[in-house]
PDB file of C-alpha atoms in Angstrom:
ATOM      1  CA  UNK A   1     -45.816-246.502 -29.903  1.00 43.00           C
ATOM      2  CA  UNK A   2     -46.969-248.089 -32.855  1.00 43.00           C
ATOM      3  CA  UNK A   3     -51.228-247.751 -32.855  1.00 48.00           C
ATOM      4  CA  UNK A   4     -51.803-249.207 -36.322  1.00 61.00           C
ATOM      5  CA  UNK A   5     -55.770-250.414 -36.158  1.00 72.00           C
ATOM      6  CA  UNK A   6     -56.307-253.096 -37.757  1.00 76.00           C
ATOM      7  CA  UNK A   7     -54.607-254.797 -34.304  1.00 78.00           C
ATOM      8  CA  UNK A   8     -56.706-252.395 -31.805  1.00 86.00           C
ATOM      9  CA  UNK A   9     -60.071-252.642 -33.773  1.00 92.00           C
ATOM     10  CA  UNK A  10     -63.101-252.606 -31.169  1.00 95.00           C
ATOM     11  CA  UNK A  11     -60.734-252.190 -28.274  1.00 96.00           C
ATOM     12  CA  UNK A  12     -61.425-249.658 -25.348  1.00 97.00           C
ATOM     13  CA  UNK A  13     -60.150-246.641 -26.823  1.00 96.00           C
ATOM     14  CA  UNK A  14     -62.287-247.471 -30.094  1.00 97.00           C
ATOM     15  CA  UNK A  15     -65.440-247.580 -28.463  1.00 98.00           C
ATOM     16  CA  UNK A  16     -64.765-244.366 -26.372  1.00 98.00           C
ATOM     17  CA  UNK A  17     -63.615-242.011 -29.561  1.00 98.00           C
ATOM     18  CA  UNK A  18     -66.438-243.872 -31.778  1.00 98.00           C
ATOM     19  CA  UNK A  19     -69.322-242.858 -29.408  1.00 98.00           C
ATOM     20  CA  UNK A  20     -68.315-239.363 -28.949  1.00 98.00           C
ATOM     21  CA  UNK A  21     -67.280-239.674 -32.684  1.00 98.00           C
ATOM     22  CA  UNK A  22     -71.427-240.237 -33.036  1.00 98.00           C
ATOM     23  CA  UNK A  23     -72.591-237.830 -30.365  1.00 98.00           C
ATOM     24  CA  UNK A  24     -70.423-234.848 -32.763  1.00 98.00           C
ATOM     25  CA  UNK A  25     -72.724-235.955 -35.722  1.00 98.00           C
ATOM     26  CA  UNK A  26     -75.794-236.692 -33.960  1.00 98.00           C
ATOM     27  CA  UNK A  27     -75.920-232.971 -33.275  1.00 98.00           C
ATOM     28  CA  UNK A  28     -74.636-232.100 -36.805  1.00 98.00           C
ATOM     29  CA  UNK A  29     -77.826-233.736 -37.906  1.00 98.00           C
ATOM     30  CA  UNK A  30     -79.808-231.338 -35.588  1.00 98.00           C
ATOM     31  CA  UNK A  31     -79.975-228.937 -38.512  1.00 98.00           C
ATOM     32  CA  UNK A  32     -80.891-229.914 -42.124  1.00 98.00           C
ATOM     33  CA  UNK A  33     -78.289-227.951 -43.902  1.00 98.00           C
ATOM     34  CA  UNK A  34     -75.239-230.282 -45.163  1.00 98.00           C
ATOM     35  CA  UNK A  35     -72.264-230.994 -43.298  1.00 98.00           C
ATOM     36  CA  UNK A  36     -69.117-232.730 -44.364  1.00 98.00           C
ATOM     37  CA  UNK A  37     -66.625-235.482 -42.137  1.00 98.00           C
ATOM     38  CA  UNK A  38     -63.180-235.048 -43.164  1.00 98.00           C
ATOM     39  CA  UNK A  39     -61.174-238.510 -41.465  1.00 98.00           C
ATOM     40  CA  UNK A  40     -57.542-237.249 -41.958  1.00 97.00           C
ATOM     41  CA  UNK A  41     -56.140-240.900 -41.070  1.00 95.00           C
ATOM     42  CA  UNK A  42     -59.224-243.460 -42.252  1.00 95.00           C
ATOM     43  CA  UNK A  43     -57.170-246.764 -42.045  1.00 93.00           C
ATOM     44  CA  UNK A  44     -59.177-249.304 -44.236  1.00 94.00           C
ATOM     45  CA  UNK A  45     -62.230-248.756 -42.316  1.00 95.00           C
ATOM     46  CA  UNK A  46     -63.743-252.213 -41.679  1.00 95.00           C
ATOM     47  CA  UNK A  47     -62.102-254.876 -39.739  1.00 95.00           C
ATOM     48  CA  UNK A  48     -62.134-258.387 -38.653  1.00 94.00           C
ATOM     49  CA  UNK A  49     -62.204-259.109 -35.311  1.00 92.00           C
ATOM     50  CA  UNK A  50     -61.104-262.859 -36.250  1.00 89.00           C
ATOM     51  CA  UNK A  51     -58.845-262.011 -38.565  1.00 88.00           C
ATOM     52  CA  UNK A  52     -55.123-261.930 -37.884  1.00 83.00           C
ATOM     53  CA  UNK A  53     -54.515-258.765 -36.888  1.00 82.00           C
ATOM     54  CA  UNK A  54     -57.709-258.110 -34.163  1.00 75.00           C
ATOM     55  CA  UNK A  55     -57.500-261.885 -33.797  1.00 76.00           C
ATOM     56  CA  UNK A  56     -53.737-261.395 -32.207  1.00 80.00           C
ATOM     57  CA  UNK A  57     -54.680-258.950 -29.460  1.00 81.00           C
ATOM     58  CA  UNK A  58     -58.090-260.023 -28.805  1.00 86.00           C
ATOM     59  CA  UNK A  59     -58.605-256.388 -27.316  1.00 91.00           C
ATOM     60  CA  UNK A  60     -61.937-256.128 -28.422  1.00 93.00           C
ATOM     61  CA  UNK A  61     -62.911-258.762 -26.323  1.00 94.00           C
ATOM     62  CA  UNK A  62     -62.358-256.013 -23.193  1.00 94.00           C
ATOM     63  CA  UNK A  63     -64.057-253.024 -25.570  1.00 96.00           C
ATOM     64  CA  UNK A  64     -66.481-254.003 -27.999  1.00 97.00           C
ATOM     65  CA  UNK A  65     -67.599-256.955 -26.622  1.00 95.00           C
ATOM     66  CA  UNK A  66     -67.944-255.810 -23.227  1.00 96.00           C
ATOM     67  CA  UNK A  67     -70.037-253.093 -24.642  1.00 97.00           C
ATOM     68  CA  UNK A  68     -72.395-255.332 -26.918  1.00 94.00           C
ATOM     69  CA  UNK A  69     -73.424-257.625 -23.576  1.00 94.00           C
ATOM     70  CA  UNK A  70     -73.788-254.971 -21.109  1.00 96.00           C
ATOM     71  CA  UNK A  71     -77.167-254.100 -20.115  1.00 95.00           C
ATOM     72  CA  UNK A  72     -77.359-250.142 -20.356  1.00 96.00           C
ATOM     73  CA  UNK A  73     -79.207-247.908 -18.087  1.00 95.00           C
ATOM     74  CA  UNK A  74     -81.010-244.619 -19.812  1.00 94.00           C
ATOM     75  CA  UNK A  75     -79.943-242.249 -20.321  1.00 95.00           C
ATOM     76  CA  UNK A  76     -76.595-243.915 -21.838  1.00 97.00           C
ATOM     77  CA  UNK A  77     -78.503-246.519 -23.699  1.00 97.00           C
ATOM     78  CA  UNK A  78     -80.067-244.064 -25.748  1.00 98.00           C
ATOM     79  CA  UNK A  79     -76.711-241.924 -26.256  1.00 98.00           C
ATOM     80  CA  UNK A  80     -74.719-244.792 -27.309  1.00 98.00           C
ATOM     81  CA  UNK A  81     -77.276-246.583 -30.162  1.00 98.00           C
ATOM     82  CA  UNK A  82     -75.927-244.346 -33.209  1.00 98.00           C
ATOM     83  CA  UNK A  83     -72.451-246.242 -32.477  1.00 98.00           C
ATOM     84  CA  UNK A  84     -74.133-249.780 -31.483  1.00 97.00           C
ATOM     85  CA  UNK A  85     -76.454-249.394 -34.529  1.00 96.00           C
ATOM     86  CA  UNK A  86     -73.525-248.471 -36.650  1.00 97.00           C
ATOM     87  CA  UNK A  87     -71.607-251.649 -35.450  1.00 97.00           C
ATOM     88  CA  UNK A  88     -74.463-253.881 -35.365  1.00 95.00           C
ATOM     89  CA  UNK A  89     -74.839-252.839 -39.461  1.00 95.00           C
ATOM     90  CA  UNK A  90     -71.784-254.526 -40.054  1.00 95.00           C
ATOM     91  CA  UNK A  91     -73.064-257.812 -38.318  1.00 94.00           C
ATOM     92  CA  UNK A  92     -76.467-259.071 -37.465  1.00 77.00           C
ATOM     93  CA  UNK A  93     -77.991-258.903 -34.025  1.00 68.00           C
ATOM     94  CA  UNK A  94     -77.008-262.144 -32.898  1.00 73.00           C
ATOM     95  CA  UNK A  95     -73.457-261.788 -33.453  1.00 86.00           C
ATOM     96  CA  UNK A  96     -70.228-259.960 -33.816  1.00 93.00           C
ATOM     97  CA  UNK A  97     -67.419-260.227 -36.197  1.00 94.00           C
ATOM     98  CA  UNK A  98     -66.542-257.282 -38.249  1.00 95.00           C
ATOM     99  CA  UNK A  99     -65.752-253.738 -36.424  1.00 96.00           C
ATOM    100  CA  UNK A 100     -66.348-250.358 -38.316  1.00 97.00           C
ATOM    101  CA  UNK A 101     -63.356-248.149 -38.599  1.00 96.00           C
ATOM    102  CA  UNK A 102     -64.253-244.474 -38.208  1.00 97.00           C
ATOM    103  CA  UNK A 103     -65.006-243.944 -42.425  1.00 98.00           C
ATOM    104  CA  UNK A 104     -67.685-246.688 -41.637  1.00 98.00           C
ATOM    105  CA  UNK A 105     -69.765-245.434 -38.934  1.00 98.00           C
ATOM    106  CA  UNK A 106     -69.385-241.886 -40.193  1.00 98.00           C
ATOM    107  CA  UNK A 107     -70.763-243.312 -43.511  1.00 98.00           C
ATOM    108  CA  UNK A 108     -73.518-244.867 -41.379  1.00 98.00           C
ATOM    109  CA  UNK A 109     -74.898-241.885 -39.933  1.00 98.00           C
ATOM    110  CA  UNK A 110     -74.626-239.505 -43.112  1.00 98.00           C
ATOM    111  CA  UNK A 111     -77.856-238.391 -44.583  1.00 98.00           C
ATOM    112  CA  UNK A 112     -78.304-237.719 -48.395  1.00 98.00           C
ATOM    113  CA  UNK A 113     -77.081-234.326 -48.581  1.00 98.00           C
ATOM    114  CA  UNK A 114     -73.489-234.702 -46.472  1.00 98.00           C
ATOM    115  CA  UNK A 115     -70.364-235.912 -47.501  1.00 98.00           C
ATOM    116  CA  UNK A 116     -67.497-238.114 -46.537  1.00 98.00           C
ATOM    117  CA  UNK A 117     -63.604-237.607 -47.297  1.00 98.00           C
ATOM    118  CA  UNK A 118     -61.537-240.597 -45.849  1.00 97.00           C
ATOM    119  CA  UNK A 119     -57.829-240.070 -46.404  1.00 96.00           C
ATOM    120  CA  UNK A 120     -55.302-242.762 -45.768  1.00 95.00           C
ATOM    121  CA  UNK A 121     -51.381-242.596 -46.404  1.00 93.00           C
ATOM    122  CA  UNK A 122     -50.488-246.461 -46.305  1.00 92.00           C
ATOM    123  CA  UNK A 123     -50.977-247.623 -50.117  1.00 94.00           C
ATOM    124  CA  UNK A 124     -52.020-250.853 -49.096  1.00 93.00           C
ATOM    125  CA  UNK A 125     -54.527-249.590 -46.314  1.00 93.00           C
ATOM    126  CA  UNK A 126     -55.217-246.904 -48.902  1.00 95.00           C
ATOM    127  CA  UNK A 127     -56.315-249.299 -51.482  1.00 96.00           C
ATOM    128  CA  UNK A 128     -58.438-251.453 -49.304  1.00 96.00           C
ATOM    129  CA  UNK A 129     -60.271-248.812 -48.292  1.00 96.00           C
ATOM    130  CA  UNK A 130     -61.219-247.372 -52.152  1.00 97.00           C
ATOM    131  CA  UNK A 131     -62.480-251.254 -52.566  1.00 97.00           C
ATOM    132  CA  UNK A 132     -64.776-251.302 -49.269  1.00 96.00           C
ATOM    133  CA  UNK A 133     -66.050-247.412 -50.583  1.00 97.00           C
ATOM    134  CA  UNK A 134     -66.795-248.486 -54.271  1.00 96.00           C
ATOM    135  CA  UNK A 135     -69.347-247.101 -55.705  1.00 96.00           C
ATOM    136  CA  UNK A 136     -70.608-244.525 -52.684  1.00 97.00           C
ATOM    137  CA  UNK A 137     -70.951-241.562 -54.497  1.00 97.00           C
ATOM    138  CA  UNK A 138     -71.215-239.637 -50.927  1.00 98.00           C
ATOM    139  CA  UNK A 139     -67.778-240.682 -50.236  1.00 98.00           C
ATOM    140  CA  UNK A 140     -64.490-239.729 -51.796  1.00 97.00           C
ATOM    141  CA  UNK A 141     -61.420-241.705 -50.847  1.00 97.00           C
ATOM    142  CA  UNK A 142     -57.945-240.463 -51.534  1.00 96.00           C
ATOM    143  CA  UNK A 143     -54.376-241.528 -50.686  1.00 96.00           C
ATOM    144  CA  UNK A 144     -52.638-238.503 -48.643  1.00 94.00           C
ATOM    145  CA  UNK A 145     -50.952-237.755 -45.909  1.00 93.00           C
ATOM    146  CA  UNK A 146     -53.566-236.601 -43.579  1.00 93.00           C
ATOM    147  CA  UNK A 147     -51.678-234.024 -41.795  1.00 93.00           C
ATOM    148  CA  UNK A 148     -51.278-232.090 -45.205  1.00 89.00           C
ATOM    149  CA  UNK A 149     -55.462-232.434 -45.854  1.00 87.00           C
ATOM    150  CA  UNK A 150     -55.165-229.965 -43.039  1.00 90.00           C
ATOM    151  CA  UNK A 151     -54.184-226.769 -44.951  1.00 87.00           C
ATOM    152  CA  UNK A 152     -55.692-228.095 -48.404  1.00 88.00           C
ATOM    153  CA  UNK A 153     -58.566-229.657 -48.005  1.00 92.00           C
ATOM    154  CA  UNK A 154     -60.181-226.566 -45.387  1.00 95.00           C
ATOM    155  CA  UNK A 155     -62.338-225.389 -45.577  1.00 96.00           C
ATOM    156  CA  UNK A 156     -64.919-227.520 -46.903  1.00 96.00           C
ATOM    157  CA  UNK A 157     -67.815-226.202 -49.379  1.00 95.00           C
ATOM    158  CA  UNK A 158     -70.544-226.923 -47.418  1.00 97.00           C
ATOM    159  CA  UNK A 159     -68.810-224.891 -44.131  1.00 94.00           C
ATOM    160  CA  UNK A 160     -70.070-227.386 -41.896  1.00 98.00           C
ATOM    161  CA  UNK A 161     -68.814-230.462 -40.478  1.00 98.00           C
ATOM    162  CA  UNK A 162     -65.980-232.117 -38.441  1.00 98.00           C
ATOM    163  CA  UNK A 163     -62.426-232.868 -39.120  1.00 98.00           C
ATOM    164  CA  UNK A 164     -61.413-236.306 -37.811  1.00 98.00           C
ATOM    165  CA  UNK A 165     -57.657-236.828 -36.694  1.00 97.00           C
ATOM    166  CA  UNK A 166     -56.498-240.271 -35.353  1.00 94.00           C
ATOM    167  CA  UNK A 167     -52.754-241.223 -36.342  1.00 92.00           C
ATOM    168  CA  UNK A 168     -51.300-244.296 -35.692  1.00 87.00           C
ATOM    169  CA  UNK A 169     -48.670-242.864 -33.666  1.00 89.00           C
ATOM    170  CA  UNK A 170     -46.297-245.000 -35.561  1.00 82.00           C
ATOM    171  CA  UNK A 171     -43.424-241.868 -35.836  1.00 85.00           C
ATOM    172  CA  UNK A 172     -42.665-239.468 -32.849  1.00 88.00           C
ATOM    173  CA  UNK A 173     -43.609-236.182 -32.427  1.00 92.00           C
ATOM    174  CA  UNK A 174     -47.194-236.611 -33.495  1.00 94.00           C
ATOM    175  CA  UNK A 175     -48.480-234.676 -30.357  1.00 96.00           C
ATOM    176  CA  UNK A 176     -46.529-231.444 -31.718  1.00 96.00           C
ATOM    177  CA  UNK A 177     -48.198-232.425 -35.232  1.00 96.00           C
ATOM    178  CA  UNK A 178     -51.774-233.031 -33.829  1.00 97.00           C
ATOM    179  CA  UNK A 179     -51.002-228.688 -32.134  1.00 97.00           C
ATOM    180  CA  UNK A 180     -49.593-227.490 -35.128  1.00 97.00           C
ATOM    181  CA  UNK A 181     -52.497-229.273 -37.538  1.00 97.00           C
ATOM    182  CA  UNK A 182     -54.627-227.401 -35.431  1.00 97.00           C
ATOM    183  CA  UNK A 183     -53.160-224.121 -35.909  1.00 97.00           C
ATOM    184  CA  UNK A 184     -52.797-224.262 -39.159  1.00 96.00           C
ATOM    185  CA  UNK A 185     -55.936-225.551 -39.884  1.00 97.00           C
ATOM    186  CA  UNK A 186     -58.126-223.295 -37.652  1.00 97.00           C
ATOM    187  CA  UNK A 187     -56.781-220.285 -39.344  1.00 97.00           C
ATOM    188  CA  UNK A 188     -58.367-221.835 -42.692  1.00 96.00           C
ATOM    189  CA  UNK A 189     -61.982-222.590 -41.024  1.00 97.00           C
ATOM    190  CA  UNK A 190     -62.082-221.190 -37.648  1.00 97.00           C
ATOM    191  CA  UNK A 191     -65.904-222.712 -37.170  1.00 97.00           C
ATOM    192  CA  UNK A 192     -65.207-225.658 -37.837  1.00 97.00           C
ATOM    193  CA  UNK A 193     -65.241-228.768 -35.294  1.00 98.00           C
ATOM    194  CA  UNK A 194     -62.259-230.898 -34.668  1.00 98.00           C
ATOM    195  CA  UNK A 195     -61.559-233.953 -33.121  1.00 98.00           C
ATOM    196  CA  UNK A 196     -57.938-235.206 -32.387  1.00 98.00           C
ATOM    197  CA  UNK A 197     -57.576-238.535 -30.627  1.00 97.00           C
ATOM    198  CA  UNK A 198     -54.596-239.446 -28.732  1.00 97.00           C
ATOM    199  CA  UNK A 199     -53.327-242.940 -26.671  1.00 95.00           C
ATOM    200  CA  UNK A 200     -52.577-241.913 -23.115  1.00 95.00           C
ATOM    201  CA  UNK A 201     -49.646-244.058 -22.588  1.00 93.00           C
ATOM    202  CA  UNK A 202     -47.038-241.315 -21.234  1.00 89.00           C
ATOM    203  CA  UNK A 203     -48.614-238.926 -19.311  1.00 91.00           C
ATOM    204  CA  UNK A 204     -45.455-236.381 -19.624  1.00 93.00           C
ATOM    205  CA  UNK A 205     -46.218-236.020 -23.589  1.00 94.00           C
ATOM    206  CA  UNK A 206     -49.915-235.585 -22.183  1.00 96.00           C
ATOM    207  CA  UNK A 207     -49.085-232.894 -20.193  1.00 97.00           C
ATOM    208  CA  UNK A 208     -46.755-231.838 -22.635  1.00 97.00           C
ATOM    209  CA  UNK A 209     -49.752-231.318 -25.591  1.00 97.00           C
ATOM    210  CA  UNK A 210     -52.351-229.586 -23.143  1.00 98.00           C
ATOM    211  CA  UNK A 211     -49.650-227.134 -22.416  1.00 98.00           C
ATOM    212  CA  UNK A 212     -49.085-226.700 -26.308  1.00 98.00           C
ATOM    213  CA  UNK A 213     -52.978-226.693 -26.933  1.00 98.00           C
ATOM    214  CA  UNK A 214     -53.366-223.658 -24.321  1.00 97.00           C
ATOM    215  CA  UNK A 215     -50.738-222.141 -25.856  1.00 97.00           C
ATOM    216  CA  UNK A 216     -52.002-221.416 -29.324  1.00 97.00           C
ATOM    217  CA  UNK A 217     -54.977-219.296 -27.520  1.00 96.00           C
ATOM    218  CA  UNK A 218     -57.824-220.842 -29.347  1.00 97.00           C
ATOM    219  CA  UNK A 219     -60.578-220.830 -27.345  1.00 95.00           C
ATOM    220  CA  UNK A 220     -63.612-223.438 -26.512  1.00 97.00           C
ATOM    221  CA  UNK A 221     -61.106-226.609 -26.327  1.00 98.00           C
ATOM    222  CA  UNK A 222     -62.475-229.700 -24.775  1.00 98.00           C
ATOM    223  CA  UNK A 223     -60.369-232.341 -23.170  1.00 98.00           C
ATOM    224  CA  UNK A 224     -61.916-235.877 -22.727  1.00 98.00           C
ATOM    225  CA  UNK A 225     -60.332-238.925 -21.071  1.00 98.00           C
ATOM    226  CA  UNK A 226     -60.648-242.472 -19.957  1.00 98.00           C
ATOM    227  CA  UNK A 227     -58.219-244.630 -18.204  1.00 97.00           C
ATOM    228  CA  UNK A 228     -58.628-248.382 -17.420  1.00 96.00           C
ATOM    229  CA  UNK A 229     -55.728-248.758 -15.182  1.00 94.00           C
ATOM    230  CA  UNK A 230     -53.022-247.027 -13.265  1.00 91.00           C
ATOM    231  CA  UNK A 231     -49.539-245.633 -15.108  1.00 89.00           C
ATOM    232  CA  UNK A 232     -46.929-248.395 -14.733  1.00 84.00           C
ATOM    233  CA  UNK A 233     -43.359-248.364 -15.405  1.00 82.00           C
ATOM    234  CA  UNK A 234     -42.580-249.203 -18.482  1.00 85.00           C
ATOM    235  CA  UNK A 235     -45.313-247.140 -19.666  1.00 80.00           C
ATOM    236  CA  UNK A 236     -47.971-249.176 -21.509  1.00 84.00           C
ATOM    237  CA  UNK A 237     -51.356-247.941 -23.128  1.00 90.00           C
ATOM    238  CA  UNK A 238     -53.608-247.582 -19.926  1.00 94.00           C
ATOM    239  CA  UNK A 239     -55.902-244.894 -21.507  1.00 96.00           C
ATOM    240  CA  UNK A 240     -57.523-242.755 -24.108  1.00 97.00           C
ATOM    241  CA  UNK A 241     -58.184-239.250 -25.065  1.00 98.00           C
ATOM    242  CA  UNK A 242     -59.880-236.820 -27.283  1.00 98.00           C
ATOM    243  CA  UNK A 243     -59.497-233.559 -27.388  1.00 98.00           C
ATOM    244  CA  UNK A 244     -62.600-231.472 -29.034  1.00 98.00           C
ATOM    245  CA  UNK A 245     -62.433-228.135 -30.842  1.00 98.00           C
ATOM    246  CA  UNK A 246     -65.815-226.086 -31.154  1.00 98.00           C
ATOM    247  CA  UNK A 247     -67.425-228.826 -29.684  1.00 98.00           C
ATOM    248  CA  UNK A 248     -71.429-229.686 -29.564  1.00 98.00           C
ATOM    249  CA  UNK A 249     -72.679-227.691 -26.656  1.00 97.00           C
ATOM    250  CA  UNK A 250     -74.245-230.816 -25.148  1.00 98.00           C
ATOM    251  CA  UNK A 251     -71.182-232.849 -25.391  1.00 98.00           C
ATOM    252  CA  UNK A 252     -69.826-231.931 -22.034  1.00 98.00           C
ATOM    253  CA  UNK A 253     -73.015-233.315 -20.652  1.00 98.00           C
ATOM    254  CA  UNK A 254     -73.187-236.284 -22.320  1.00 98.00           C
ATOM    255  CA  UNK A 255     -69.827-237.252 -21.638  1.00 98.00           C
ATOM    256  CA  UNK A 256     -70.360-236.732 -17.789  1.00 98.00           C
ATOM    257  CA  UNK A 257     -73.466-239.029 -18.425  1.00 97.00           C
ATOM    258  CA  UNK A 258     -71.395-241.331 -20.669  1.00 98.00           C
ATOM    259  CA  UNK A 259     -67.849-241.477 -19.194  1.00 98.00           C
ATOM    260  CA  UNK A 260     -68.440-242.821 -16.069  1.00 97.00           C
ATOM    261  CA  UNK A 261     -70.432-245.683 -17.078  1.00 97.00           C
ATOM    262  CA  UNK A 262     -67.875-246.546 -20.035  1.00 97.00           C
ATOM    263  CA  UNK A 263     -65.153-245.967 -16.812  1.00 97.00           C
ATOM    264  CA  UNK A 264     -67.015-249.150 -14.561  1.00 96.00           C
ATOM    265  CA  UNK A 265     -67.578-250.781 -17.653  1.00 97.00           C
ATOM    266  CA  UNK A 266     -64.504-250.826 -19.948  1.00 97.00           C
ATOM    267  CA  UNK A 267     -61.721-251.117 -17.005  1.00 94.00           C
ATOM    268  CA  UNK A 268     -59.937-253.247 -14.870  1.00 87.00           C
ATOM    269  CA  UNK A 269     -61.823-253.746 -12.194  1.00 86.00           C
ATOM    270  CA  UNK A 270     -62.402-250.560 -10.207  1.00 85.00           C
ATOM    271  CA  UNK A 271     -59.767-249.017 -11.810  1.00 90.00           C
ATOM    272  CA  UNK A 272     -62.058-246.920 -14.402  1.00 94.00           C
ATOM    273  CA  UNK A 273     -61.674-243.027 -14.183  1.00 97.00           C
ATOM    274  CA  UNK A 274     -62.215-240.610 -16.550  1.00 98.00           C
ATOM    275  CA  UNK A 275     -61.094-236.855 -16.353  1.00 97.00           C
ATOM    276  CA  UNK A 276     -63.051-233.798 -18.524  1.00 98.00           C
ATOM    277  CA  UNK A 277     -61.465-230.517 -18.685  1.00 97.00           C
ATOM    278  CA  UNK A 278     -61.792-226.843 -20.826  1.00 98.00           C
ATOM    279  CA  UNK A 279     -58.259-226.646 -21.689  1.00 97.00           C
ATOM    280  CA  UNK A 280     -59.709-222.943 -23.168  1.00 90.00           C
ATOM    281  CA  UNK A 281     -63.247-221.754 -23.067  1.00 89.00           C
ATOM    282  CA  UNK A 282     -65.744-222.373 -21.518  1.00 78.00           C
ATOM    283  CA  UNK A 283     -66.496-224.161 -17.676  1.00 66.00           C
TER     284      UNK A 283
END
């Protein structure tokens, strides 16, 4: 499948790996000393949601905007305001246009002392995303293939922080990339957190990278999911997932605060469910 952004900005999946996206550095911010966000596959990282890509789909309609008008209950309320305050930066209060790629509400959160490295392949993308980053000396964008940031660019000086990985899943075989990324980039910076985000389209290849996650015996791996609708046949997108290395020791929490409501609020009707696992570690 091809899952360039700029035509899924603000849709369902966004707004599920943004907010846990925000929960990671929310408790990265717990401690004063720096940490660094490494986005392996940034895209241009600010989109509109009238322009002709979002405009075509009009999935953020069913993600974003959903979101934006719901009335939230606390705990979640409180849990999802980084993201909301992050997206509503990009706007004004009273309306919605323009929806933050990952770079952007990473950016949004940093404090003085961390660091952001957004790396994008696609020249053009690439380029657009130097222009929207001008001039922010706390971020450093570079054309590069993301997966090969993995062994380079690990691990980073200030030996805190989160490595970001959300392809486009424009090639096959990036589910045996996303394993072997992690393998090789573990052995670099074992303490480090990761975050790989993945469409749930097929659920064979699903099943298919859990299997190859266990397999490389790292511990303390966290598997997150939301679905919106059943599996059909042909397969289309009906979910998303994220699967969290070293993750936040409150995460699993929040997300079984979180999830649920995102579930009733994000999917067809009562067709939300949302499924969170230890693929290694702990239960």
């Amino acid at each position: 499948m091809n899952y360039r952004h700029a035509f899924h900005a603000g849709n369902f999946a966004d707004v599920v790996k943004h907010i846990i996206l925000t929960r990671i550095l929310a408790y990265l911010m717990r401690k004063d000393a720096a940490f660094r966000v490494i986005d392996t596959h940034a895209g241009v990282g600010l989109y509109d949601l009238l322009g002709d890509e979002a405009g075509r789909t009009g999935e953020w309609r069913e993600g974003i905007g959903r979101l934006m008008a719901a009335d939230l209950p606390e705990p979640v309320a409180a849990q999802v305001a980084p993201y909301l305050a992050a997206v509503t930066a990009q706007n004004g209060d009273d309306q919605l246009r323009y929806y933050p790629g990952s770079p952007f509400i990473a950016r949004h959160m940093l404090r003085d002392q961390d660091r952001l490295m957004a790396l994008e392949l696609h020249p053009t993308d690439a380029e657009a995303l130097r222009q929207n980053f001008e001039g922010d000396i706390q971020t450093r964008v570079t054309q590069l293939d993301g997966w090969a940031a993995m062994g380079t660019h690990l691990p980073p000086k200030e030996k805190r922080g989160l490595v970001l990985v959300d392809p486009p899943f424009e090639i096959k075989g990036e589910f045996e990339r996303m394993v072997q990324a992690l393998v090789k980039a573990h052995a670099r910076w074992p303490g480090g957190t990761y975050a790989f985000w993945y469409p749930i389209k097929d659920t064979k290849d699903v099943q298919a990278y859990v299997k190859g996650l266990r397999a490389t015996g790292i511990d303390k791996i966290l598997r997150l999911e939301l679905t919106i609708r059943a599996p059909s046949i042909p397969p289309r997108l009906h979910g998303t997932g994220m699967v969290v290395v070293n993750p936040p020791y409150v995460l699993e929490d929040e997300m079984r605060t979180l999830l649920p409501k995102l579930a009733g609020l994000l999917a067809d009707e009562g067709r939300g469910r949302f499924h969170i696992e230890w693929i290694r570690g702990e239960s």
